[in-house]
Coordinates of C-alpha atoms in Angstrom, one line a residue:
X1 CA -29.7 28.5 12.7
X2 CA -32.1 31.1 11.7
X3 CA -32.0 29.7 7.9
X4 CA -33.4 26.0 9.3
X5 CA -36.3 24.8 7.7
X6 CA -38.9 22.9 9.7
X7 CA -37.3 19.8 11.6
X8 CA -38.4 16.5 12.2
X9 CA -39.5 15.9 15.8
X10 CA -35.8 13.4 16.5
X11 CA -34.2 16.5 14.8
X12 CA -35.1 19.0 16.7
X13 CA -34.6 16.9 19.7
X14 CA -31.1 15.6 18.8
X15 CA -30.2 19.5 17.9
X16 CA -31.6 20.8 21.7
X17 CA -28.8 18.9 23.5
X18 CA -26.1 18.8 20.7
X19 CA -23.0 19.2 22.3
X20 CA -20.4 21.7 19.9
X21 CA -17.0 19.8 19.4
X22 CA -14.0 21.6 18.6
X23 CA -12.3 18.6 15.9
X24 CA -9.5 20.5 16.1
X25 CA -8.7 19.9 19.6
X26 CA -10.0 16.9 20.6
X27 CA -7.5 13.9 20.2
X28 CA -9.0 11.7 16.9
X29 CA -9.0 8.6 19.2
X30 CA -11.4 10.0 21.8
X31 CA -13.7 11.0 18.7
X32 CA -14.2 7.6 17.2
X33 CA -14.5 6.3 20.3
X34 CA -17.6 8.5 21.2
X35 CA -18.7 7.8 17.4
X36 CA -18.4 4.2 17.5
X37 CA -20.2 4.0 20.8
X38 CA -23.8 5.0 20.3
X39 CA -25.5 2.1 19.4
X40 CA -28.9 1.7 18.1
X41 CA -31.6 0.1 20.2
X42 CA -32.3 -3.1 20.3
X43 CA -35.8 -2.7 20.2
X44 CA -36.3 -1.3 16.8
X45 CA -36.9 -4.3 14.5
X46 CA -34.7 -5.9 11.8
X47 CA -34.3 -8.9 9.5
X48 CA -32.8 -12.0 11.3
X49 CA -29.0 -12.0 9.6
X50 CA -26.0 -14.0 9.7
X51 CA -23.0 -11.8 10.4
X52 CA -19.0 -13.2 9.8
X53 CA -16.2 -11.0 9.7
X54 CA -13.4 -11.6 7.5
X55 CA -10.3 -9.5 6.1
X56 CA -10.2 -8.7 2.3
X57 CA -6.6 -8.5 0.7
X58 CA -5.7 -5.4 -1.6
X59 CA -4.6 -5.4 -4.8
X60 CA -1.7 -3.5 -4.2
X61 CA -0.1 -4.8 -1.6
X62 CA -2.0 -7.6 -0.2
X63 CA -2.6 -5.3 3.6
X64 CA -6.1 -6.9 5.0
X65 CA -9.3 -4.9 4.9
X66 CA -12.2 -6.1 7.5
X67 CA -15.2 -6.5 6.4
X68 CA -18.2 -8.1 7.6
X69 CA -20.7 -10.2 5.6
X70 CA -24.4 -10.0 6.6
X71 CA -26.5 -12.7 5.1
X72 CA -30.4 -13.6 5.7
X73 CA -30.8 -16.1 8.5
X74 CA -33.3 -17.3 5.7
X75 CA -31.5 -17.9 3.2
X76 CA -30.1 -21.9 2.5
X77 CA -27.1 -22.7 3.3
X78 CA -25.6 -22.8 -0.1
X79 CA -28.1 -20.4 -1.6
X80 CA -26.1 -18.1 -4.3
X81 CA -27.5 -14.7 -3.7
X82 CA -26.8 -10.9 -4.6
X83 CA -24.6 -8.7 -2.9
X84 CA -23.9 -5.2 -2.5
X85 CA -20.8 -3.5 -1.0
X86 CA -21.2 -0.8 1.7
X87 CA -19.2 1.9 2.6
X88 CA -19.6 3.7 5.8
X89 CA -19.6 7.4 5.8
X90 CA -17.4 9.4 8.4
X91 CA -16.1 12.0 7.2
X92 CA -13.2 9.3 5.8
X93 CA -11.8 10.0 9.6
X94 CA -14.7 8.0 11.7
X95 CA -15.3 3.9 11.9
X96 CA -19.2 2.6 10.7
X97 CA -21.7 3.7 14.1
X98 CA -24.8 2.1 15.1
X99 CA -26.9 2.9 12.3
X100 CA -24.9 0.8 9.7
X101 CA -25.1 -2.8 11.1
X102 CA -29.1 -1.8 11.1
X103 CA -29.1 -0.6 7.6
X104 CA -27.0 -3.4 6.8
X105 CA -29.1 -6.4 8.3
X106 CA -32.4 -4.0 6.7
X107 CA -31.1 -4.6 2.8
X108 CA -29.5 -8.2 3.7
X109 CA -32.8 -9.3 4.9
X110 CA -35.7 -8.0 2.9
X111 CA -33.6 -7.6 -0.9
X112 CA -32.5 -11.3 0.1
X113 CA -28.8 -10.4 -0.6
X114 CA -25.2 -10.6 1.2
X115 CA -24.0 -7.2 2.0
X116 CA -20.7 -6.6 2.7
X117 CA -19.8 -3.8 4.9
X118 CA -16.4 -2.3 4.4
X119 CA -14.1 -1.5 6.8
X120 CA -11.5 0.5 5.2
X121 CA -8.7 2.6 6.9
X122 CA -9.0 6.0 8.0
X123 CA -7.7 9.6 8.2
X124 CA -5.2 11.0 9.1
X125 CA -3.2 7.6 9.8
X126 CA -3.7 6.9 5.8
X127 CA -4.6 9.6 3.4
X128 CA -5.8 10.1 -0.4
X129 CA -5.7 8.0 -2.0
X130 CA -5.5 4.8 0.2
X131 CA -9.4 4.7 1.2
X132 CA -10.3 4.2 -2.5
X133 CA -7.5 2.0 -3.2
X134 CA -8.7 -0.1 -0.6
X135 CA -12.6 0.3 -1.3
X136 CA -11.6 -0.5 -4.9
X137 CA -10.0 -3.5 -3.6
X138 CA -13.4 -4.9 -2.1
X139 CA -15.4 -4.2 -5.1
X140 CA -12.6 -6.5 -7.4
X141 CA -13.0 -9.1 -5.1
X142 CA -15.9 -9.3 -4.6
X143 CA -17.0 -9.4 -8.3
X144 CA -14.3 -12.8 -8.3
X145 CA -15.9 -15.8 -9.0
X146 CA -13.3 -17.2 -6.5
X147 CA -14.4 -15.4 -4.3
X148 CA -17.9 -15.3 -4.3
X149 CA -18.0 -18.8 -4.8
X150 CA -17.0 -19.5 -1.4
X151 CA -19.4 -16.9 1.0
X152 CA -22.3 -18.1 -1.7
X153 CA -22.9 -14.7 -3.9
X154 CA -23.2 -13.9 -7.9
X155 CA -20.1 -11.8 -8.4
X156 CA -22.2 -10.6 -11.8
X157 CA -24.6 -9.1 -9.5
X158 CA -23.0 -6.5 -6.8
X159 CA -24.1 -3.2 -6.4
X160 CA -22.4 -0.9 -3.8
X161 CA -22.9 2.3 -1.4
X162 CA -22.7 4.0 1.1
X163 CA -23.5 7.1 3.0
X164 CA -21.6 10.9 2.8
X165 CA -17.9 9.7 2.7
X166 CA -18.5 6.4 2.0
X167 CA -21.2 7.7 -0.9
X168 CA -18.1 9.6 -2.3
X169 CA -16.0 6.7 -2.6
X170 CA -18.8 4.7 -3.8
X171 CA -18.3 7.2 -7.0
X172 CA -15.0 6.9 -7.6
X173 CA -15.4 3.3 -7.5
X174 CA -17.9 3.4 -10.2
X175 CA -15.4 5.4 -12.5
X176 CA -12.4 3.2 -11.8
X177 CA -14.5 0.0 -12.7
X178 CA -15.2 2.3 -15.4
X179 CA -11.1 3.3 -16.8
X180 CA -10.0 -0.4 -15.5
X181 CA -12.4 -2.4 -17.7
X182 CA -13.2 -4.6 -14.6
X183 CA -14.8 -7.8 -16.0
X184 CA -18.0 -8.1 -13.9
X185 CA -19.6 -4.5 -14.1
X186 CA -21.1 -2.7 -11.0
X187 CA -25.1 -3.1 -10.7
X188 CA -26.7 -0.1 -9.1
X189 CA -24.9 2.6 -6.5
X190 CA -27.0 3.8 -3.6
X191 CA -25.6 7.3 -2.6
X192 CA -26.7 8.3 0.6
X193 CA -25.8 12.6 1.1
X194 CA -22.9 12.3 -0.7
X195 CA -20.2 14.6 -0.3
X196 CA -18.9 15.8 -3.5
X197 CA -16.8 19.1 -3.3
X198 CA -13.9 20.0 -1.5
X199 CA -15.8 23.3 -1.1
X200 CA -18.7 24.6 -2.3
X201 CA -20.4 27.6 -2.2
X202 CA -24.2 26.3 -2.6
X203 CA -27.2 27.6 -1.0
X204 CA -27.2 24.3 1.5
X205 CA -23.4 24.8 2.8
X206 CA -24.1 28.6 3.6
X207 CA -27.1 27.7 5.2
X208 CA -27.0 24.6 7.4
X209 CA -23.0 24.9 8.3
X210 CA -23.4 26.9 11.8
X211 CA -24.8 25.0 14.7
X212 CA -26.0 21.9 13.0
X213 CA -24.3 18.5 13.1
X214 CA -22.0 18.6 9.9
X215 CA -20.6 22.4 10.7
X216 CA -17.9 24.2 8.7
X217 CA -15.1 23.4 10.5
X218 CA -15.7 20.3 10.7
X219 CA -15.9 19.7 7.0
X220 CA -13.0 21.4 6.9
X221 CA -11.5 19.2 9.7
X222 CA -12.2 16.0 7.5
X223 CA -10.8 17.2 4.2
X224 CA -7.6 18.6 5.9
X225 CA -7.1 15.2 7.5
X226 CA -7.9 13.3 4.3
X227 CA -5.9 14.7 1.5
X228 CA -2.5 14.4 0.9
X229 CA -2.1 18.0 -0.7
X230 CA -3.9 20.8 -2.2
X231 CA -3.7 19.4 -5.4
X232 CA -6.1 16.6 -4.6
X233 CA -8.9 18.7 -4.5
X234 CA -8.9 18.7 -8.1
X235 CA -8.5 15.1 -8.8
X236 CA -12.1 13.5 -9.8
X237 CA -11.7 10.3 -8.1
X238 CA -10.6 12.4 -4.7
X239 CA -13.6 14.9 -5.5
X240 CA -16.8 13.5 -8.0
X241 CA -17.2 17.2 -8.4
X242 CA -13.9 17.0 -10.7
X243 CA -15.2 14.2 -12.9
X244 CA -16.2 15.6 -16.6
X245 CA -18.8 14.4 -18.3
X246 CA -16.9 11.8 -20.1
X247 CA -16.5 9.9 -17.0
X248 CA -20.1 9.7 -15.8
X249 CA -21.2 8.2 -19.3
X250 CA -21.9 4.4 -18.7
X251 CA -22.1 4.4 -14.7
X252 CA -24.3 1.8 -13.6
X253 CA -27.7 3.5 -12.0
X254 CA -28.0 5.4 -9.2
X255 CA -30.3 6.4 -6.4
X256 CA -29.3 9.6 -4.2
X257 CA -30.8 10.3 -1.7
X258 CA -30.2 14.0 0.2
X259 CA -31.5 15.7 3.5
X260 CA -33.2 18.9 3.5
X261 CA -31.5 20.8 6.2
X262 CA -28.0 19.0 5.4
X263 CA -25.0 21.1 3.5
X264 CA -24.2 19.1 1.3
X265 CA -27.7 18.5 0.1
X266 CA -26.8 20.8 -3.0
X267 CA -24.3 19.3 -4.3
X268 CA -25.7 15.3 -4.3
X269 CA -28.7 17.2 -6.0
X270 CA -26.2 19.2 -8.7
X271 CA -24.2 15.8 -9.0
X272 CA -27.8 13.9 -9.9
X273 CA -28.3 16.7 -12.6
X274 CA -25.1 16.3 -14.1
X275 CA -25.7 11.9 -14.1
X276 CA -29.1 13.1 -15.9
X277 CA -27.0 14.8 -18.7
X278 CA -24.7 11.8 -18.9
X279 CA -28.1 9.8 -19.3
X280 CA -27.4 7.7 -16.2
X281 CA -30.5 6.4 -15.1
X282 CA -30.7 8.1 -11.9
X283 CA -33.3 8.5 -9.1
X284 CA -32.8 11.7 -6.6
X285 CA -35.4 12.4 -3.8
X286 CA -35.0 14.6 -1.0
X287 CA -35.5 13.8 2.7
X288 CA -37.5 16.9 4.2
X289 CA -36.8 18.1 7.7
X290 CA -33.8 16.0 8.6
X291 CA -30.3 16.5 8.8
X292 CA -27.1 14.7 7.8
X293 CA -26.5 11.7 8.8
X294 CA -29.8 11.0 9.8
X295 CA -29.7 7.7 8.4
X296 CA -26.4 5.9 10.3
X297 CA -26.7 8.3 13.4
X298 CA -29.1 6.2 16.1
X299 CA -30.5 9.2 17.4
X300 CA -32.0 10.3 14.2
X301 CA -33.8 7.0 14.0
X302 CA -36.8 7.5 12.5
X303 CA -40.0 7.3 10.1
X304 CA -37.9 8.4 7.6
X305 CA -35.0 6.0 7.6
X306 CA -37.4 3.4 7.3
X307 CA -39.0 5.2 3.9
X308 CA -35.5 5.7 2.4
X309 CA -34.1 2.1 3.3
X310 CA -38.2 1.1 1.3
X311 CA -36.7 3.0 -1.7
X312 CA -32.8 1.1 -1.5
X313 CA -34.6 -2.5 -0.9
X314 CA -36.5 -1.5 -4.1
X315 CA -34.5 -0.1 -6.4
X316 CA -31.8 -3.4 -5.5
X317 CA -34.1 -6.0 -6.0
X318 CA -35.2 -4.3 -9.6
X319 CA -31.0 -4.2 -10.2
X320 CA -30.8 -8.0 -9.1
X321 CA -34.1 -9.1 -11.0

């Protein structure tokens, strides 16, 4: 606690009555409830949107994904607009929370665009590598003319994100796209506090990890549930941390975005380096005085999010354009 920098004002407030949870003993049902249940206030404005939910096949074996599709009220009818696939974060264990239908509705309305947020299924019922699989699956079809033909998007023009786990898996879409020659390439990736090692020793993990939101144990909580063995701690498209160099050559562009008093700040900041060196174009800014998941947790609602949700709308419309 001692090692905190200065704190927004919601920060501080959110970390004065922060109840500590014990993962480890508190049935995974009960936590997604409590997750899933703090919504964001109606009062805080957003773009008029159109919302439908409907269930994407895989490619493996055909199981149905939910998703739903946010499109601006508007738009026309038939209008054939952008997309971009979302990927809530949650530690791959928790469902999407209040702050994603608002940053959702936010890009749909003011890039002009059809997002598509992903509901994929989570730990421990499914483990690596399912969650990608599925998250893959999403990205395929939605780059189908088919498809896209019949909810009224370009399937040349998707871009995709998400926020810490779903940030991770935005990655190791990008490289699969990559190895599997998909026909319609990926536009942009918006990475919000990725999470990129299985463990790291950084500055921002040793700091920020005791009596903040995203604590050790419970990063350790999330990985446990997630993997299917040790071994996938060293597979790239489990861990982005794993990928060589090789692999990040030719990624579409990227924005990261990280939070100054978040642990894995570090490591979206090492993993923007190493894009750099691949010669991805690729923007990095870091959010200060706020902690993780400060954009999707309703609480943390702030100046900020607005400022960083200004930078996505921007850097998607210049990827659509």
């Amino acid at each position: 606690m001692s090692n905190l920098p200065k704190l927004s004002p919601v920060s501080v407030a959110l970390m004065s009555v922060l109840p500590v949870i014990d993962y480890n003993t508190v049935p995974i049902e009960v936590l997604r409830s409590s997750h899933a249940s703090i919504a964001l206030s109606d009062e805080i404005l957003r773009p008029k949107v159109t919302v439908q939910r409907i269930e994407i096949p895989t490619s493996e074996d055909g199981h149905l994904i939910p998703a739903d599709i946010y499109r601006p009220a508007s738009a026309m009818p038939n209008e054939i607009l952008p997309a971009m696939v979302f990927l809530p974060g949650g530690g791959f264990c928790l469902p999407a929370q209040g702050g994603h239908p608002f940053i959702a509705s936010k890009i749909s309305g003011e890039v002009n665009c059809v997002v598509i947020l992903a509901h994929y299924s989570l730990s421990p019922e499914v483990r690596y590598p399912v969650a990608v699989e599925e998250c893959y699956s999403v990205f395929e079809w939605a780059t189908n003319p088919d498809n896209a033909s019949k909810l009224f998007f370009d399937p040349t023009k998707v871009a995709m994100g998400g926020d810490s786990a779903g940030a991770s898996l935005t990655i190791s879409i990008s490289v699969l796209a990559k190895r599997r020659n998909l026909k319609n390439k990926m536009k942009h990736q918006i990475l919000y506090y990725p999470a990129i090692y299985p463990n790291a020793a950084t500055e921002s993990r040793q700091n920020f990890t005791e009596g903040c939101i995203l604590s050790r144990d419970t990063i350790d909580f999330f990985l446990n549930n997630y993997i299917s063995s040790e071994k996938d701690k060293l597979d790239p498209i489990c861990f982005p941390s794993n990928l060589e160099t090789e692999d990040l050559i030719g990624l579409p562009p990227v924005l990261i975005i990280t939070g100054e008093a978040d642990p894995l700040r570090d490591e979206g900041e090492i993993f923007a380096r190493r894009l750099l060196d691949a010669e991805v174009i690729v923007s990095s800014y870091r959010v200060h005085g706020v902690l993780h998941g400060f954009l999707s947790i309703p609480p943390l609602h702030s100046k900020e999010v607005l400022e960083v949700i200004d930078m996505t709308t921007g850097a998607l419309r210049r990827a659509f354009s």
